[in-house]
Coordinates of C-alpha atoms in Angstrom, one line a residue:
M1 CA 0.8 -16.2 20.8
D2 CA 1.4 -19.1 18.4
K3 CA 5.0 -19.5 17.3
I4 CA 3.8 -21.1 14.0
A5 CA 0.9 -19.6 12.0
P6 CA -2.0 -22.1 11.8
V7 CA -2.6 -21.0 8.2
K8 CA -0.4 -20.3 5.2
V9 CA -0.3 -16.6 4.6
E10 CA 0.8 -15.7 1.0
N11 CA 2.3 -12.3 0.4
P12 CA 0.3 -10.0 2.7
Y13 CA 0.5 -6.3 1.9
F14 CA -1.1 -2.9 2.6
E15 CA -2.0 0.2 0.7
R16 CA -2.3 3.8 2.0
W17 CA -5.0 5.9 0.5
N18 CA -6.3 9.5 0.5
T19 CA -9.5 11.1 -0.6
D20 CA -10.6 14.7 -0.2
D21 CA -12.3 13.9 3.0
E22 CA -10.4 10.9 4.5
R23 CA -7.2 9.0 4.6
G24 CA -6.3 5.6 5.8
L25 CA -4.9 2.2 4.9
T26 CA -6.2 -1.1 3.6
L27 CA -4.6 -4.4 4.7
Y28 CA -4.8 -7.6 2.6
I29 CA -4.1 -11.0 4.1
P30 CA -4.3 -13.8 1.4
V31 CA -4.5 -17.2 3.0
D32 CA -4.5 -20.8 1.9
E33 CA -7.9 -21.7 0.3
A34 CA -8.2 -24.8 2.4
S35 CA -8.0 -22.9 5.7
T36 CA -10.6 -23.7 8.3
I37 CA -9.8 -20.8 10.7
Q38 CA -11.5 -17.5 10.8
L39 CA -9.3 -14.3 11.0
E40 CA -10.9 -11.7 13.2
H41 CA -8.6 -8.7 13.7
A42 CA -5.2 -7.4 12.7
Y43 CA -3.0 -5.3 14.9
F44 CA -1.0 -3.2 12.5
K45 CA 0.6 0.2 12.5
F46 CA -0.6 0.8 16.1
K47 CA -4.2 0.1 15.0
K48 CA -6.7 -2.7 15.7
I49 CA -8.3 -3.4 12.3
A50 CA -11.4 -5.7 11.8
L51 CA -10.9 -8.3 9.1
S52 CA -13.5 -9.7 6.7
K53 CA -13.1 -12.3 3.9
E54 CA -13.7 -11.0 0.4
E55 CA -16.6 -13.0 -1.1
G56 CA -15.4 -15.7 -3.5
T57 CA -11.7 -15.3 -2.6
S58 CA -9.3 -16.5 0.1
V59 CA -8.2 -12.9 1.0
Y60 CA -9.0 -11.2 4.3
V61 CA -9.3 -7.4 4.1
G62 CA -9.2 -4.8 6.8
K63 CA -9.7 -1.1 6.2
Y64 CA -8.7 1.6 8.7
T65 CA -9.8 5.2 8.2
L66 CA -7.9 7.7 10.3
P67 CA -10.2 9.9 12.5
K68 CA -10.5 13.4 11.2
G69 CA -8.0 15.7 12.9
E70 CA -6.1 12.7 14.3
N71 CA -2.9 14.8 15.0
K72 CA -4.7 17.9 16.1
D73 CA -3.4 19.4 19.4
M74 CA -0.5 16.9 19.7
V75 CA 3.0 18.0 20.5
M76 CA 5.5 16.1 18.4
S77 CA 8.9 16.5 20.0
S78 CA 12.1 14.5 20.6
D79 CA 11.8 15.5 24.3
P80 CA 9.3 13.0 25.9
K81 CA 8.5 15.5 28.6
E82 CA 6.9 17.8 26.0
E83 CA 4.6 15.0 24.9
F84 CA 3.5 14.1 28.4
N85 CA -0.1 15.6 28.0
N86 CA -0.8 14.1 24.6
T87 CA -3.7 11.7 24.6
L88 CA -5.0 9.2 22.1
P89 CA -7.6 10.7 19.7
P90 CA -11.1 9.4 20.0
G91 CA -11.7 6.0 18.4
I92 CA -8.1 4.8 18.8
E93 CA -7.2 2.2 21.4
R94 CA -3.8 1.1 22.5
I95 CA -2.8 -2.3 21.0
P96 CA -1.5 -5.0 23.4
F97 CA 1.6 -5.8 21.3
Q98 CA 5.0 -4.3 20.6
L99 CA 5.5 -4.4 16.9
K100 CA 7.9 -3.2 14.3
G101 CA 6.7 -1.1 11.4
N102 CA 6.2 -4.0 9.0
E103 CA 4.9 -6.6 11.6
C104 CA 1.3 -7.5 12.2
V105 CA -0.5 -9.7 14.8
I106 CA -3.6 -11.6 13.7
S107 CA -6.3 -12.7 16.1
Y108 CA -8.2 -15.7 14.9
I109 CA -10.7 -18.4 16.0
K110 CA -10.2 -22.1 15.4
D111 CA -12.6 -24.7 16.9
G112 CA -14.1 -21.9 19.1
V113 CA -10.8 -20.9 20.6
Q114 CA -9.3 -17.5 20.0
S115 CA -5.5 -17.1 19.6
H116 CA -2.9 -15.0 17.8
F117 CA 0.0 -15.3 15.4
K118 CA 2.5 -12.8 14.0
I119 CA 3.3 -11.9 10.4
A120 CA 6.5 -10.2 9.6
N121 CA 7.6 -8.3 6.5
I122 CA 4.2 -6.9 5.3
Q123 CA 5.0 -4.9 2.2
E124 CA 3.5 -1.6 1.1
K125 CA 2.0 -1.4 -2.4
K126 CA 1.3 1.8 -4.2

């Protein structure tokens, strides 16, 4: 993990959304226009989110739609023994980082080499 981000990230944020059929979040990562690196994925809110650059902008966007029935059949308890049999819902994988609620790790490629850097303090917008 890089200690210093290889690109200037300017005011990243996320939005939660709901429709009648789905719910999820969209993550926005504005970067310096002169950047030569390619952002690939964000690890955020216990999810791995694919990033793509919005055409004509310097903003990477990642959208995560929660699987239908994500919390179905899960025991939510303060006693860890009661949650022992809970499994991850289909389509969700464990992320390889320990992050706080407003932290994000970005995987990127520069000169053909993949690496990671962390962003702290991602704000939620309504």
